PDB file of C-alpha atoms in Angstrom:
ATOM      1  CA  MET A   1      25.127  16.007 -11.619  1.00 66.00           C
ATOM      2  CA  LYS A   2      25.793  17.856 -14.791  1.00 93.00           C
ATOM      3  CA  SER A   3      24.940  21.559 -14.772  1.00 97.00           C
ATOM      4  CA  ILE A   4      23.430  23.379 -11.789  1.00 98.00           C
ATOM      5  CA  LEU A   5      22.204  26.967 -11.484  1.00 98.00           C
ATOM      6  CA  VAL A   6      21.812  28.464  -8.006  1.00 98.00           C
ATOM      7  CA  THR A   7      19.548  31.517  -7.738  1.00 98.00           C
ATOM      8  CA  GLY A   8      20.611  33.679  -4.835  1.00 97.00           C
ATOM      9  CA  GLY A   9      24.002  32.075  -5.300  1.00 97.00           C
ATOM     10  CA  THR A  10      25.865  34.735  -3.329  1.00 97.00           C
ATOM     11  CA  GLY A  11      23.566  34.570  -0.302  1.00 95.00           C
ATOM     12  CA  SER A  12      24.496  32.626   2.808  1.00 93.00           C
ATOM     13  CA  PHE A  13      22.864  29.387   1.646  1.00 96.00           C
ATOM     14  CA  GLY A  14      23.992  29.874  -1.950  1.00 96.00           C
ATOM     15  CA  GLN A  15      27.650  30.312  -1.046  1.00 96.00           C
ATOM     16  CA  ALA A  16      27.679  27.277   1.239  1.00 97.00           C
ATOM     17  CA  PHE A  17      25.859  25.168  -1.352  1.00 97.00           C
ATOM     18  CA  VAL A  18      28.194  26.199  -4.171  1.00 97.00           C
ATOM     19  CA  LYS A  19      31.186  25.220  -2.021  1.00 97.00           C
ATOM     20  CA  HIS A  20      29.527  21.851  -1.452  1.00 97.00           C
ATOM     21  CA  LEU A  21      28.867  21.415  -5.181  1.00 97.00           C
ATOM     22  CA  LEU A  22      32.528  22.020  -5.924  1.00 97.00           C
ATOM     23  CA  LYS A  23      33.286  18.816  -3.980  1.00 96.00           C
ATOM     24  CA  THR A  24      31.008  16.809  -6.291  1.00 96.00           C
ATOM     25  CA  ASP A  25      31.266  15.738  -9.912  1.00 96.00           C
ATOM     26  CA  ALA A  26      29.194  18.722 -11.079  1.00 96.00           C
ATOM     27  CA  GLN A  27      30.407  19.751 -14.522  1.00 97.00           C
ATOM     28  CA  ARG A  28      29.128  23.336 -14.452  1.00 97.00           C
ATOM     29  CA  ILE A  29      27.848  25.535 -11.622  1.00 98.00           C
ATOM     30  CA  VAL A  30      26.127  28.827 -12.412  1.00 98.00           C
ATOM     31  CA  VAL A  31      25.877  31.425  -9.645  1.00 98.00           C
ATOM     32  CA  TYR A  32      22.912  33.724 -10.336  1.00 98.00           C
ATOM     33  CA  SER A  33      22.511  36.817  -8.151  1.00 97.00           C
ATOM     34  CA  ARG A  34      22.312  40.595  -8.120  1.00 95.00           C
ATOM     35  CA  GLY A  35      25.503  41.022  -6.093  1.00 92.00           C
ATOM     36  CA  GLU A  36      28.374  41.843  -8.396  1.00 94.00           C
ATOM     37  CA  HIS A  37      30.834  42.392  -5.539  1.00 97.00           C
ATOM     38  CA  ALA A  38      29.791  39.157  -3.862  1.00 96.00           C
ATOM     39  CA  GLN A  39      30.209  37.320  -7.166  1.00 97.00           C
ATOM     40  CA  GLU A  40      33.657  38.805  -7.658  1.00 96.00           C
ATOM     41  CA  ASP A  41      34.648  37.785  -4.118  1.00 96.00           C
ATOM     42  CA  MET A  42      33.352  34.226  -4.680  1.00 96.00           C
ATOM     43  CA  GLU A  43      35.152  33.909  -7.991  1.00 95.00           C
ATOM     44  CA  ARG A  44      38.397  35.107  -6.436  1.00 95.00           C
ATOM     45  CA  GLU A  45      38.046  32.814  -3.409  1.00 96.00           C
ATOM     46  CA  LEU A  46      36.888  29.633  -5.138  1.00 95.00           C
ATOM     47  CA  LYS A  47      38.887  29.742  -8.395  1.00 94.00           C
ATOM     48  CA  ASP A  48      37.285  26.843 -10.193  1.00 95.00           C
ATOM     49  CA  GLU A  49      36.821  26.600 -13.968  1.00 95.00           C
ATOM     50  CA  ARG A  50      33.433  24.922 -13.486  1.00 97.00           C
ATOM     51  CA  LEU A  51      31.992  28.129 -11.999  1.00 97.00           C
ATOM     52  CA  GLY A  52      30.057  30.622 -14.079  1.00 96.00           C
ATOM     53  CA  PHE A  53      28.601  33.886 -12.793  1.00 97.00           C
ATOM     54  CA  PHE A  54      25.462  35.654 -13.994  1.00 97.00           C
ATOM     55  CA  ILE A  55      24.450  39.054 -12.684  1.00 97.00           C
ATOM     56  CA  GLY A  56      20.673  38.990 -12.708  1.00 97.00           C
ATOM     57  CA  ASP A  57      17.455  39.287 -10.774  1.00 98.00           C
ATOM     58  CA  ILE A  58      14.801  36.573 -10.605  1.00 98.00           C
ATOM     59  CA  ARG A  59      12.305  39.302 -11.494  1.00 98.00           C
ATOM     60  CA  ASP A  60      13.899  39.437 -14.960  1.00 98.00           C
ATOM     61  CA  LEU A  61      12.503  36.508 -16.954  1.00 98.00           C
ATOM     62  CA  PRO A  62      14.597  36.970 -20.127  1.00 98.00           C
ATOM     63  CA  ARG A  63      17.793  37.095 -18.066  1.00 98.00           C
ATOM     64  CA  LEU A  64      16.772  33.951 -16.151  1.00 98.00           C
ATOM     65  CA  GLU A  65      16.135  32.159 -19.429  1.00 98.00           C
ATOM     66  CA  MET A  66      19.559  33.164 -20.681  1.00 97.00           C
ATOM     67  CA  ALA A  67      21.186  31.878 -17.481  1.00 98.00           C
ATOM     68  CA  MET A  68      19.243  28.584 -17.574  1.00 98.00           C
ATOM     69  CA  HIS A  69      20.389  27.703 -21.092  1.00 96.00           C
ATOM     70  CA  ASN A  70      21.857  24.161 -20.944  1.00 96.00           C
ATOM     71  CA  VAL A  71      21.176  23.808 -17.201  1.00 98.00           C
ATOM     72  CA  ASP A  72      19.968  20.472 -15.810  1.00 97.00           C
ATOM     73  CA  THR A  73      19.081  21.469 -12.236  1.00 98.00           C
ATOM     74  CA  VAL A  74      18.049  24.753 -10.631  1.00 98.00           C
ATOM     75  CA  VAL A  75      18.327  25.326  -6.899  1.00 98.00           C
ATOM     76  CA  HIS A  76      16.130  28.340  -6.182  1.00 98.00           C
ATOM     77  CA  SER A  77      17.310  30.090  -3.026  1.00 97.00           C
ATOM     78  CA  ALA A  78      16.868  33.737  -4.042  1.00 97.00           C
ATOM     79  CA  ALA A  79      14.377  35.602  -1.859  1.00 95.00           C
ATOM     80  CA  LEU A  80      13.842  38.631   0.299  1.00 94.00           C
ATOM     81  CA  LYS A  81      14.206  36.977   3.701  1.00 93.00           C
ATOM     82  CA  ILE A  82      14.323  39.620   6.420  1.00 93.00           C
ATOM     83  CA  VAL A  83      10.919  39.667   8.145  1.00 95.00           C
ATOM     84  CA  PRO A  84      10.827  43.392   9.109  1.00 95.00           C
ATOM     85  CA  THR A  85      12.058  44.387   5.648  1.00 95.00           C
ATOM     86  CA  ALA A  86       9.240  42.365   4.083  1.00 95.00           C
ATOM     87  CA  GLU A  87       6.670  44.014   6.365  1.00 96.00           C
ATOM     88  CA  TYR A  88       7.826  47.523   5.442  1.00 97.00           C
ATOM     89  CA  ASN A  89       8.269  46.736   1.747  1.00 97.00           C
ATOM     90  CA  PRO A  90       5.392  44.376   0.955  1.00 97.00           C
ATOM     91  CA  THR A  91       5.301  44.984  -2.784  1.00 97.00           C
ATOM     92  CA  GLU A  92       9.010  44.282  -3.136  1.00 97.00           C
ATOM     93  CA  CYS A  93       8.676  41.091  -1.104  1.00 97.00           C
ATOM     94  CA  VAL A  94       5.800  39.839  -3.260  1.00 98.00           C
ATOM     95  CA  GLU A  95       7.586  40.774  -6.483  1.00 98.00           C
ATOM     96  CA  THR A  96      10.710  38.859  -5.505  1.00 97.00           C
ATOM     97  CA  ASN A  97       9.380  35.877  -3.572  1.00 97.00           C
ATOM     98  CA  VAL A  98       6.204  35.255  -5.567  1.00 98.00           C
ATOM     99  CA  ARG A  99       6.683  36.762  -9.035  1.00 98.00           C
ATOM    100  CA  GLY A 100      10.360  35.784  -9.003  1.00 98.00           C
ATOM    101  CA  THR A 101       9.429  32.178  -8.276  1.00 98.00           C
ATOM    102  CA  GLU A 102       6.894  32.268 -11.118  1.00 98.00           C
ATOM    103  CA  ASN A 103       9.714  33.445 -13.379  1.00 98.00           C
ATOM    104  CA  VAL A 104      11.959  30.599 -12.230  1.00 98.00           C
ATOM    105  CA  VAL A 105       9.183  28.158 -13.166  1.00 98.00           C
ATOM    106  CA  LYS A 106       8.565  29.768 -16.568  1.00 97.00           C
ATOM    107  CA  ALA A 107      12.261  29.898 -17.427  1.00 98.00           C
ATOM    108  CA  ALA A 108      12.818  26.300 -16.329  1.00 97.00           C
ATOM    109  CA  LEU A 109       9.921  25.062 -18.461  1.00 96.00           C
ATOM    110  CA  ARG A 110      11.016  27.074 -21.489  1.00 96.00           C
ATOM    111  CA  CYS A 111      14.647  25.935 -21.151  1.00 97.00           C
ATOM    112  CA  GLY A 112      13.911  22.254 -20.557  1.00 96.00           C
ATOM    113  CA  VAL A 113      15.497  22.121 -17.098  1.00 97.00           C
ATOM    114  CA  GLU A 114      15.216  18.612 -15.616  1.00 97.00           C
ATOM    115  CA  GLN A 115      14.509  19.596 -12.007  1.00 97.00           C
ATOM    116  CA  VAL A 116      13.963  22.641  -9.827  1.00 98.00           C
ATOM    117  CA  VAL A 117      14.442  22.571  -6.067  1.00 97.00           C
ATOM    118  CA  GLY A 118      13.001  25.489  -4.122  1.00 97.00           C
ATOM    119  CA  LEU A 119      14.145  26.489  -0.655  1.00 92.00           C
ATOM    120  CA  SER A 120      11.496  27.429   1.838  1.00 90.00           C
ATOM    121  CA  THR A 121      11.305  28.218   5.537  1.00 88.00           C
ATOM    122  CA  ASP A 122       9.531  27.131   8.675  1.00 85.00           C
ATOM    123  CA  LYS A 123       7.796  30.523   8.529  1.00 86.00           C
ATOM    124  CA  ALA A 124       5.734  29.234   5.571  1.00 87.00           C
ATOM    125  CA  VAL A 125       3.832  26.874   7.898  1.00 89.00           C
ATOM    126  CA  ASN A 126       0.756  28.734   9.182  1.00 90.00           C
ATOM    127  CA  PRO A 127       2.350  32.087   8.288  1.00 92.00           C
ATOM    128  CA  ILE A 128       1.831  35.037  10.592  1.00 91.00           C
ATOM    129  CA  ASN A 129       3.805  37.545   8.536  1.00 95.00           C
ATOM    130  CA  LEU A 130       4.192  38.563   4.914  1.00 96.00           C
ATOM    131  CA  TYR A 131       7.513  36.801   4.460  1.00 95.00           C
ATOM    132  CA  GLY A 132       6.003  33.470   5.528  1.00 94.00           C
ATOM    133  CA  ALA A 133       2.970  34.052   3.326  1.00 96.00           C
ATOM    134  CA  THR A 134       5.109  34.755   0.265  1.00 96.00           C
ATOM    135  CA  LYS A 135       7.245  31.673   0.893  1.00 96.00           C
ATOM    136  CA  LEU A 136       4.098  29.543   1.289  1.00 96.00           C
ATOM    137  CA  THR A 137       2.861  30.959  -2.009  1.00 97.00           C
ATOM    138  CA  ALA A 138       6.212  30.204  -3.636  1.00 97.00           C
ATOM    139  CA  GLU A 139       5.940  26.590  -2.414  1.00 96.00           C
ATOM    140  CA  LYS A 140       2.472  26.307  -3.957  1.00 97.00           C
ATOM    141  CA  ILE A 141       3.740  27.755  -7.248  1.00 97.00           C
ATOM    142  CA  LEU A 142       6.575  25.223  -7.410  1.00 97.00           C
ATOM    143  CA  ILE A 143       4.394  22.259  -6.486  1.00 95.00           C
ATOM    144  CA  GLY A 144       1.694  23.344  -8.927  1.00 95.00           C
ATOM    145  CA  ALA A 145       4.267  23.620 -11.693  1.00 96.00           C
ATOM    146  CA  ASN A 146       4.492  19.828 -11.767  1.00 94.00           C
ATOM    147  CA  VAL A 147       1.084  19.810 -13.466  1.00 92.00           C
ATOM    148  CA  LEU A 148       2.242  22.341 -16.057  1.00 85.00           C
ATOM    149  CA  SER A 149       5.415  20.444 -16.851  1.00 84.00           C
ATOM    150  CA  ALA A 150       3.650  17.189 -17.779  1.00 83.00           C
ATOM    151  CA  GLY A 151       6.677  15.345 -16.442  1.00 82.00           C
ATOM    152  CA  ARG A 152       9.278  17.257 -18.452  1.00 90.00           C
ATOM    153  CA  THR A 153      10.549  19.189 -15.434  1.00 95.00           C
ATOM    154  CA  ARG A 154      10.301  17.960 -11.852  1.00 96.00           C
ATOM    155  CA  PHE A 155       9.594  20.655  -9.273  1.00 96.00           C
TER     156      PHE A 155
END
């Protein structure tokens, strides 16, 4: 592994995954999230020169492109994940989980990223709530991006 960017890098999965990556031969690990305090805490706790931190939102395509510069792999774990929150804030859930995933795809294609791995959930199988439906849609966006990439980026 060369250079990895983790969207939602300060979330529960992101933090655990970054700690795992630090045990590998990864040359550069970029933590991408909105949480400045969480990033500061991670930086203080992990103290590793391979870590880089980007404050940003997956809704912000230009910022994603900037963060993905010279990145080989993207692990996309950023999402609004709390089911009741999604139900009461449907537009926000769609903007983050669907439009944000579209932005990850666009940025990866524009930046020549080698591979993108998207995290999903069991709730995306036969979804009965908005969260599951947005995660199913995000899966379809990522899988469909393989056609767009013509083999340049693997989703």
